[in-house]
Short mmCIF file of C-alpha atoms and ligand atoms in Angstrom, two decimals:
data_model
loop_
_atom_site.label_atom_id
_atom_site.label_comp_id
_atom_site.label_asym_id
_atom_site.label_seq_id
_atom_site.Cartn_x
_atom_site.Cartn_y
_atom_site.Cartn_z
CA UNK A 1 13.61 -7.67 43.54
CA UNK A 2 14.06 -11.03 43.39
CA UNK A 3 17.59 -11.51 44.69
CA UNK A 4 18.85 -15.10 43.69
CA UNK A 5 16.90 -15.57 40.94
CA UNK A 6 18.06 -15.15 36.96
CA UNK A 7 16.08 -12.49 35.05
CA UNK A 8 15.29 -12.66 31.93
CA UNK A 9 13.15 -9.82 29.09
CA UNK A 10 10.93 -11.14 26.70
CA UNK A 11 9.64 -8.43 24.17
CA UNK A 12 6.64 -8.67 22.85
CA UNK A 13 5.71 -11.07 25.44
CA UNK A 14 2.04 -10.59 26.15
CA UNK A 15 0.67 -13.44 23.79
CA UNK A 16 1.33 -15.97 21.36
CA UNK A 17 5.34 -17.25 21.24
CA UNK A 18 6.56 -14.36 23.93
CA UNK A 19 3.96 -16.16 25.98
CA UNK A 20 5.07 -19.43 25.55
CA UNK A 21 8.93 -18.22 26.05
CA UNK A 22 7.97 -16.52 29.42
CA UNK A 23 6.42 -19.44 31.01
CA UNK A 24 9.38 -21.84 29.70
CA UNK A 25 11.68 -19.40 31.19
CA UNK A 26 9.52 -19.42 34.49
CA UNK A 27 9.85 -23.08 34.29
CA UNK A 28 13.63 -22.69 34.55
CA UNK A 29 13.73 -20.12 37.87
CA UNK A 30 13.57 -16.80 35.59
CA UNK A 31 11.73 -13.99 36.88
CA UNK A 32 10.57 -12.36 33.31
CA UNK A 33 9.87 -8.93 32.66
CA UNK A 34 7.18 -8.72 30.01
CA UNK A 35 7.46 -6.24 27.59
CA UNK A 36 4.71 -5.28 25.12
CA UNK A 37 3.19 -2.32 23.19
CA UNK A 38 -0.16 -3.45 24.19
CA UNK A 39 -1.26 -3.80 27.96
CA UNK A 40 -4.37 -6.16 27.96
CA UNK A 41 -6.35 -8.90 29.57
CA UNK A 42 -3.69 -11.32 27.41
CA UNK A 43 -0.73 -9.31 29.74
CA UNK A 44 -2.60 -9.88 32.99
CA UNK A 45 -3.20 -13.63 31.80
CA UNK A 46 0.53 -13.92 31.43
CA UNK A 47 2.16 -12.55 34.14
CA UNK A 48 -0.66 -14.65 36.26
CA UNK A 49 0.89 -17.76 33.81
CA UNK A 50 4.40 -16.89 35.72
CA UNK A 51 3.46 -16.59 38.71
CA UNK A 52 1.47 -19.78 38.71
CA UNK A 53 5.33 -21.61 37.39
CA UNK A 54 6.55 -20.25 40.71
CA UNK A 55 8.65 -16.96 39.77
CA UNK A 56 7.62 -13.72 39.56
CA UNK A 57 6.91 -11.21 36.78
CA UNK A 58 6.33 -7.69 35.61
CA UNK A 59 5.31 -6.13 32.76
CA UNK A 60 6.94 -3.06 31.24
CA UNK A 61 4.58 -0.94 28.52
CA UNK A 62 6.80 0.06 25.04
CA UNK A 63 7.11 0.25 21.74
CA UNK A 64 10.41 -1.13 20.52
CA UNK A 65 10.41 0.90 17.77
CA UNK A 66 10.63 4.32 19.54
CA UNK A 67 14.19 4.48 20.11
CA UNK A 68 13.06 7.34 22.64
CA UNK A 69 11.48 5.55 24.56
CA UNK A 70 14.44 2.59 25.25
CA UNK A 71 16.37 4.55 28.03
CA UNK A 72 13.40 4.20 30.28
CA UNK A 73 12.37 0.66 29.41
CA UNK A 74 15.57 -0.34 30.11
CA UNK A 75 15.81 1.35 33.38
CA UNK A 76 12.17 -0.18 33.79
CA UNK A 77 13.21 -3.71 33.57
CA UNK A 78 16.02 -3.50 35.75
CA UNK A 79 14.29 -1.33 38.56
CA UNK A 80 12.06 -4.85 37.95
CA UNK A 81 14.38 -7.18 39.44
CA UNK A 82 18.03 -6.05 38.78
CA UNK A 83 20.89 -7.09 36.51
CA UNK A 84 19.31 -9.25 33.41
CA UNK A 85 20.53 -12.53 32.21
CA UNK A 86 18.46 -13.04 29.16
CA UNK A 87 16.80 -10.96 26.72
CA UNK A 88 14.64 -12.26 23.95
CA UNK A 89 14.04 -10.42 21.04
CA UNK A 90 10.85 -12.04 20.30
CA UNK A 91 8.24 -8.44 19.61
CA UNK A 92 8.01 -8.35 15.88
CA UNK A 93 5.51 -7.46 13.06
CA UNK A 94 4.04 -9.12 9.87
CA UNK A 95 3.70 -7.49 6.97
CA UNK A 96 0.28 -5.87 6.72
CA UNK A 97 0.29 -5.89 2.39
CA UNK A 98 0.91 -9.69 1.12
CA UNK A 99 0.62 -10.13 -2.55
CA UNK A 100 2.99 -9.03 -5.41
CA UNK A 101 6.68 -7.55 -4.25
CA UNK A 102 5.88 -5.34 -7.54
CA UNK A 103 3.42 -3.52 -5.76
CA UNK A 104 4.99 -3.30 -1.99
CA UNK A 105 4.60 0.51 -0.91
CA UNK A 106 7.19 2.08 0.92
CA UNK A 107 5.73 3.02 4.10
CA UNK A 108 4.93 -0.76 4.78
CA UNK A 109 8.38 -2.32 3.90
CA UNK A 110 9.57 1.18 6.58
CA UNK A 111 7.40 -0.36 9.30
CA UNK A 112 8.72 -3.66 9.20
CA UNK A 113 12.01 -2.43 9.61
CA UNK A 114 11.33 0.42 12.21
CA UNK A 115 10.23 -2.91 14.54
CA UNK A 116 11.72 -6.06 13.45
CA UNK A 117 15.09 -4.24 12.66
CA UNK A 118 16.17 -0.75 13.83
CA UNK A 119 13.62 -1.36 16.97
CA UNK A 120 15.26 -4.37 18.03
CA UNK A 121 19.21 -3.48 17.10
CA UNK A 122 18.96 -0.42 19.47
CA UNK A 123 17.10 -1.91 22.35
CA UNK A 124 19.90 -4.72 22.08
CA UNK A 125 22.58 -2.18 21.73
CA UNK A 126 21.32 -0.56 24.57
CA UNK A 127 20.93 -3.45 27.09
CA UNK A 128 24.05 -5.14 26.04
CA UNK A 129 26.00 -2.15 27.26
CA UNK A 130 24.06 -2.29 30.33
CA UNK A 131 24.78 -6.13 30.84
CA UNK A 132 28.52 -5.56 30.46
CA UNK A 133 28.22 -2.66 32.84
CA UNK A 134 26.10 -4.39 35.33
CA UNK A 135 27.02 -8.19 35.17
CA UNK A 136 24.54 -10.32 36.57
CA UNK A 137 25.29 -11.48 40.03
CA UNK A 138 28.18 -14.33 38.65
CA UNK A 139 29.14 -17.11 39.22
CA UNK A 140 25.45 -18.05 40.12
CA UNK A 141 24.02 -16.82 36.98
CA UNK A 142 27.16 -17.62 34.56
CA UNK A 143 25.12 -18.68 31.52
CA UNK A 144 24.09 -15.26 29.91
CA UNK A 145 22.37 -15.05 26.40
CA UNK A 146 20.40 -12.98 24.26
CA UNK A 147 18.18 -15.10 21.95
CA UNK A 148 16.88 -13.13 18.59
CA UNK A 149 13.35 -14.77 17.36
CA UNK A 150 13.76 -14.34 13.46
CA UNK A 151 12.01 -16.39 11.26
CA UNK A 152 12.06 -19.12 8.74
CA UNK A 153 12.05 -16.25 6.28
CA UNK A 154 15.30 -15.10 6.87
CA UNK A 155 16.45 -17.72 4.65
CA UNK A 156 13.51 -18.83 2.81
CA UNK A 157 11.81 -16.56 0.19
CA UNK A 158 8.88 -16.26 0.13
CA UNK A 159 7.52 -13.24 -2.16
CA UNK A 160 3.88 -12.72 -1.36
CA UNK A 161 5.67 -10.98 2.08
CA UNK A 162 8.69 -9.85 0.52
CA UNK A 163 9.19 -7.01 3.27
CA UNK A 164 8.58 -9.63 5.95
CA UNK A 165 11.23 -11.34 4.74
CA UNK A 166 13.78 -8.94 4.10
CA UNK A 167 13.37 -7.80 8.25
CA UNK A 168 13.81 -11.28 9.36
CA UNK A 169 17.23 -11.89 7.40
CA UNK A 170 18.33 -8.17 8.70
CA UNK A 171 18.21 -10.02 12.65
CA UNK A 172 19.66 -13.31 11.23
CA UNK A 173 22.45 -10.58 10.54
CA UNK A 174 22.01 -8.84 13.89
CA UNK A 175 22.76 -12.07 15.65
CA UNK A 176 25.96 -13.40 14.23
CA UNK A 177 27.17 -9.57 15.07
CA UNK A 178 26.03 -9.52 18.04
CA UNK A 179 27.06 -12.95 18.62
CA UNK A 180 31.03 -11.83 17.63
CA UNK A 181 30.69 -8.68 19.32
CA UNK A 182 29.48 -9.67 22.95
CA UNK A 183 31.15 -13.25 23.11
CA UNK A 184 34.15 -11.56 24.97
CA UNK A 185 31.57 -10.76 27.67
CA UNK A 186 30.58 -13.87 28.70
CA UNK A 187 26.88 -13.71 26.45
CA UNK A 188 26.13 -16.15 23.92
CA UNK A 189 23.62 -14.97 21.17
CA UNK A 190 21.23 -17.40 19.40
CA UNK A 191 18.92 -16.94 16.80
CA UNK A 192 15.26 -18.97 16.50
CA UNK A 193 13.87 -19.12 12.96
CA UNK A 194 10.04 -20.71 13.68
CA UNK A 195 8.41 -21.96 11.21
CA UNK A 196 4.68 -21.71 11.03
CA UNK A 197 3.35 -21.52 14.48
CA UNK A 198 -0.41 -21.32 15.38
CA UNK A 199 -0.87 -17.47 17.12
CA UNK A 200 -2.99 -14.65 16.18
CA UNK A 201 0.12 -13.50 13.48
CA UNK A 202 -1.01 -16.84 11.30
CA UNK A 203 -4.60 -16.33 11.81
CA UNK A 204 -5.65 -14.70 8.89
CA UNK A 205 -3.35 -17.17 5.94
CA UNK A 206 -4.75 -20.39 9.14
CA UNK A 207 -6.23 -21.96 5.17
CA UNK A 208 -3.26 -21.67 3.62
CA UNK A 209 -1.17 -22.86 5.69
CA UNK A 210 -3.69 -25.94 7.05
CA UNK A 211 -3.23 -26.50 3.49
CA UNK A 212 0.28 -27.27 3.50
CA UNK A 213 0.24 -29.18 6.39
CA UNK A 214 -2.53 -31.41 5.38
CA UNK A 215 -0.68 -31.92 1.87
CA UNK A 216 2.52 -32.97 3.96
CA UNK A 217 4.42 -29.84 2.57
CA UNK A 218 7.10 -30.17 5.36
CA UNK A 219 8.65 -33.49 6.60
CA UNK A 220 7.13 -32.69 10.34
CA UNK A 221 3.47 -32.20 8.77
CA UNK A 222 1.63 -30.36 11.98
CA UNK A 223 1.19 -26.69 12.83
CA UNK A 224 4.02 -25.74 14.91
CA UNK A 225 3.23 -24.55 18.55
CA UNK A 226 4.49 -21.58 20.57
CA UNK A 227 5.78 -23.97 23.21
CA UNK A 228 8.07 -25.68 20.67
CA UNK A 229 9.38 -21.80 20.46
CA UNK A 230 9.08 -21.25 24.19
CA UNK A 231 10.97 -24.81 25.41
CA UNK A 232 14.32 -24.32 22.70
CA UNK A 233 14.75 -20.68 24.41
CA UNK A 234 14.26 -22.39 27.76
CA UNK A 235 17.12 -24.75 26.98
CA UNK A 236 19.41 -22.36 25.26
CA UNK A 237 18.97 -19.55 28.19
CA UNK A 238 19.21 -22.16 31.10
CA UNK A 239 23.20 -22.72 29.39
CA UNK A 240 21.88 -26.02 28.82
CA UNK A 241 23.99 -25.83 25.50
CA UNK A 242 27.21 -25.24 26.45
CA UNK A 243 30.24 -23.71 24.11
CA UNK A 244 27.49 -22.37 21.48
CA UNK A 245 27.04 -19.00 20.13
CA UNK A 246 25.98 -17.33 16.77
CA UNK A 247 23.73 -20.39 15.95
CA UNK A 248 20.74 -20.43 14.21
CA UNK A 249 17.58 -23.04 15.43
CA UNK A 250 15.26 -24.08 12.79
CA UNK A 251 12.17 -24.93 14.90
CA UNK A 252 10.24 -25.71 11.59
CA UNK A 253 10.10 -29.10 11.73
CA UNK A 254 12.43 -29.79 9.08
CA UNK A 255 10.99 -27.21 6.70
CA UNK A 256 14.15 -25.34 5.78
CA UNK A 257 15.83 -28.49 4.57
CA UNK A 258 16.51 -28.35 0.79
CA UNK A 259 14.45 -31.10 -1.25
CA UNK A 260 15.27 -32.41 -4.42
P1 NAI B 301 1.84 -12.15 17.83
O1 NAI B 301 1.38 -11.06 16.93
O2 NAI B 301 0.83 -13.07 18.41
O3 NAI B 301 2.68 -11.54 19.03
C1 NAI B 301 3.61 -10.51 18.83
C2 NAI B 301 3.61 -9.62 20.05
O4 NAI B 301 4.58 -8.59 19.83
C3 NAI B 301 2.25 -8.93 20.27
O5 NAI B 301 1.86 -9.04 21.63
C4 NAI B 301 2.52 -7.50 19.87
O6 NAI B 301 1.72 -6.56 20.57
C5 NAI B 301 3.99 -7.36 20.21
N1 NAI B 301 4.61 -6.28 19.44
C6 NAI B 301 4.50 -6.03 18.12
N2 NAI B 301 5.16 -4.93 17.79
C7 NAI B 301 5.74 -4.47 18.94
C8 NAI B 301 6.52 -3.35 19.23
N3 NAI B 301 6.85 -2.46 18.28
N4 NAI B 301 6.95 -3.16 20.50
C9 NAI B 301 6.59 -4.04 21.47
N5 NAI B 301 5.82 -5.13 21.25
C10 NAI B 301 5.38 -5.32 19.99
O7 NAI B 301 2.93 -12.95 16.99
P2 NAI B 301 3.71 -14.32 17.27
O8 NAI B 301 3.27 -15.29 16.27
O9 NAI B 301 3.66 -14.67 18.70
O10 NAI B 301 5.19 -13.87 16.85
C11 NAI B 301 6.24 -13.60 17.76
C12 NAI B 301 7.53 -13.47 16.96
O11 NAI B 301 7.77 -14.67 16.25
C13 NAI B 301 7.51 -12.36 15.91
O12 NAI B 301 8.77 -11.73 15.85
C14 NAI B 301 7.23 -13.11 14.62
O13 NAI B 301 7.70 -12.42 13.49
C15 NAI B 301 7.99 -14.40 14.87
N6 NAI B 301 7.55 -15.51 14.06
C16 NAI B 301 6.25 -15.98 14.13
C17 NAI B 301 5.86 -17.05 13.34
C18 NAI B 301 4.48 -17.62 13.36
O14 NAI B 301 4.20 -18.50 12.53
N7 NAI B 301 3.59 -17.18 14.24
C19 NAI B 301 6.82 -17.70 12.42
C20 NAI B 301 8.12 -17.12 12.42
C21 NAI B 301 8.47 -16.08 13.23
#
């Protein structure tokens, strides 16, 4: 246990943006538990990334999507270092069928929402009622938050990954609740919508979307990167925003605005 420190959860944490959001929250004196359904090399690398920012961190094995499972991650991450500050909800899934919303089979619009949606509105449920049970140790940890990584696609349409699309608007959603529901308790919610950010989830449309950046398709014209992601959740968990809540970040570089 850490004592003095803030803690902070980051799900899905072992690579790309959870990465990048661990090591910004390292930056700002978090210890981080790292949560993942995958333990791998990429874990190890990012837990030695922590340490190596001067904080310590753990990582906790689970799939957010077994509901069964949350009572023990939960107890997991606090045996870890005690009450939590911050929780990201950054662990999420792409659509594995893109083409025509005509032809979307159940099952994989079902998995979408088993992770991006009911996975992540229960394991929120679950450690908000812990924060408000356990506060952190206040007033040296006031500023507490839990940050929902969404997507671009929870407001823009884009067809091809219709299912995608329809999960990311369900945790816009889940954040403006949450965000009315927990402000009483002293947590601000946020939302992050990224736009297209070089990780392994953009690897296999990288033409496409090199495409549209080379062609200027978006007034910032570069490939996002998961630090962009990883420094605005620094600066909204460090409380660096003060009297916010319920917002929603367009780290897209101005690709959400509407164009005539
Ligand atoms: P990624 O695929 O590199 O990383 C996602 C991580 O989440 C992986 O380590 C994966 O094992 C983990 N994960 C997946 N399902 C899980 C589950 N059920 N339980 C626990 N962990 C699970 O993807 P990336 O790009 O880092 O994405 C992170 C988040 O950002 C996702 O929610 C994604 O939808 C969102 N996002 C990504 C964008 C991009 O362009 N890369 C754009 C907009 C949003």
């Amino acid at each position: 246990m850490s004592g003095t420190r803030k803690v902070a959860l980051v799900t899905g944490g072992r690579r790309g943006i959870g990465r990048a959001i661990a090591y910004a929250l390292a930056g700002h004196g978090f210890d981080v538990v790292i949560n993942d359904a995958v333990r791998d090399q990429n874990a190890q690398e990012t837990l030695e990334g922590i340490a190596s920012r001067g904080t310590q961190g753990v990582f906790v094995q689970g799939d957010i999507a077994d509901l069964a499972a949350h009572e023990r991650l939960i107890a997991d991450v606090w045996d870890a270092f005690g009450p939590v500050s911050c929780m990201v909800n950054n662990a999420g899934v792409q659509t594995a069928f893109r083409g025509d919303m005509l032809n979307i089979p159940p099952e994989s619009l079902d998995r979408l929402l088993d992770v991006n949606v009911r996975g992540t509105f229960f394991l929120t449920q679950r450690m908000a009622r812990r924060m408000i049970a356990e506060p952190s140790d206040e007033p040296t940890h006031p500023d507490r938050s839990i940050i929902f990584i969404s997507s671009g696609n929870a407001v823009i349409a884009t067809p091809g990954q219709a299912d995608y699309c329809i999960s990311k608007a369900g945790i816009a959603m889940m954040s403006s609740l949450y965000a009315l529901r927990l402000a009483e308790h002293g947590i601000a919610v946020h939302e992050i919508r990224p736009g297209i950010i070089k990780t392994d989830m953009t690897a296999d449309v990288f033409d496409k979307y090199d495409g549209w950046v080379k062609a200027r398709g978006f007034p910032q014209a570069r490939w996002g990167e998961a630090e962009d992601i990883g420094r605005t959740v620094g600066v909204l968990a460090a409380g660096l925003l003060p009297y916010v809540t319920g917002g929603a970040y367009h780290v897209d570089g101005g690709m959400h605005i509407r164009r005539t």
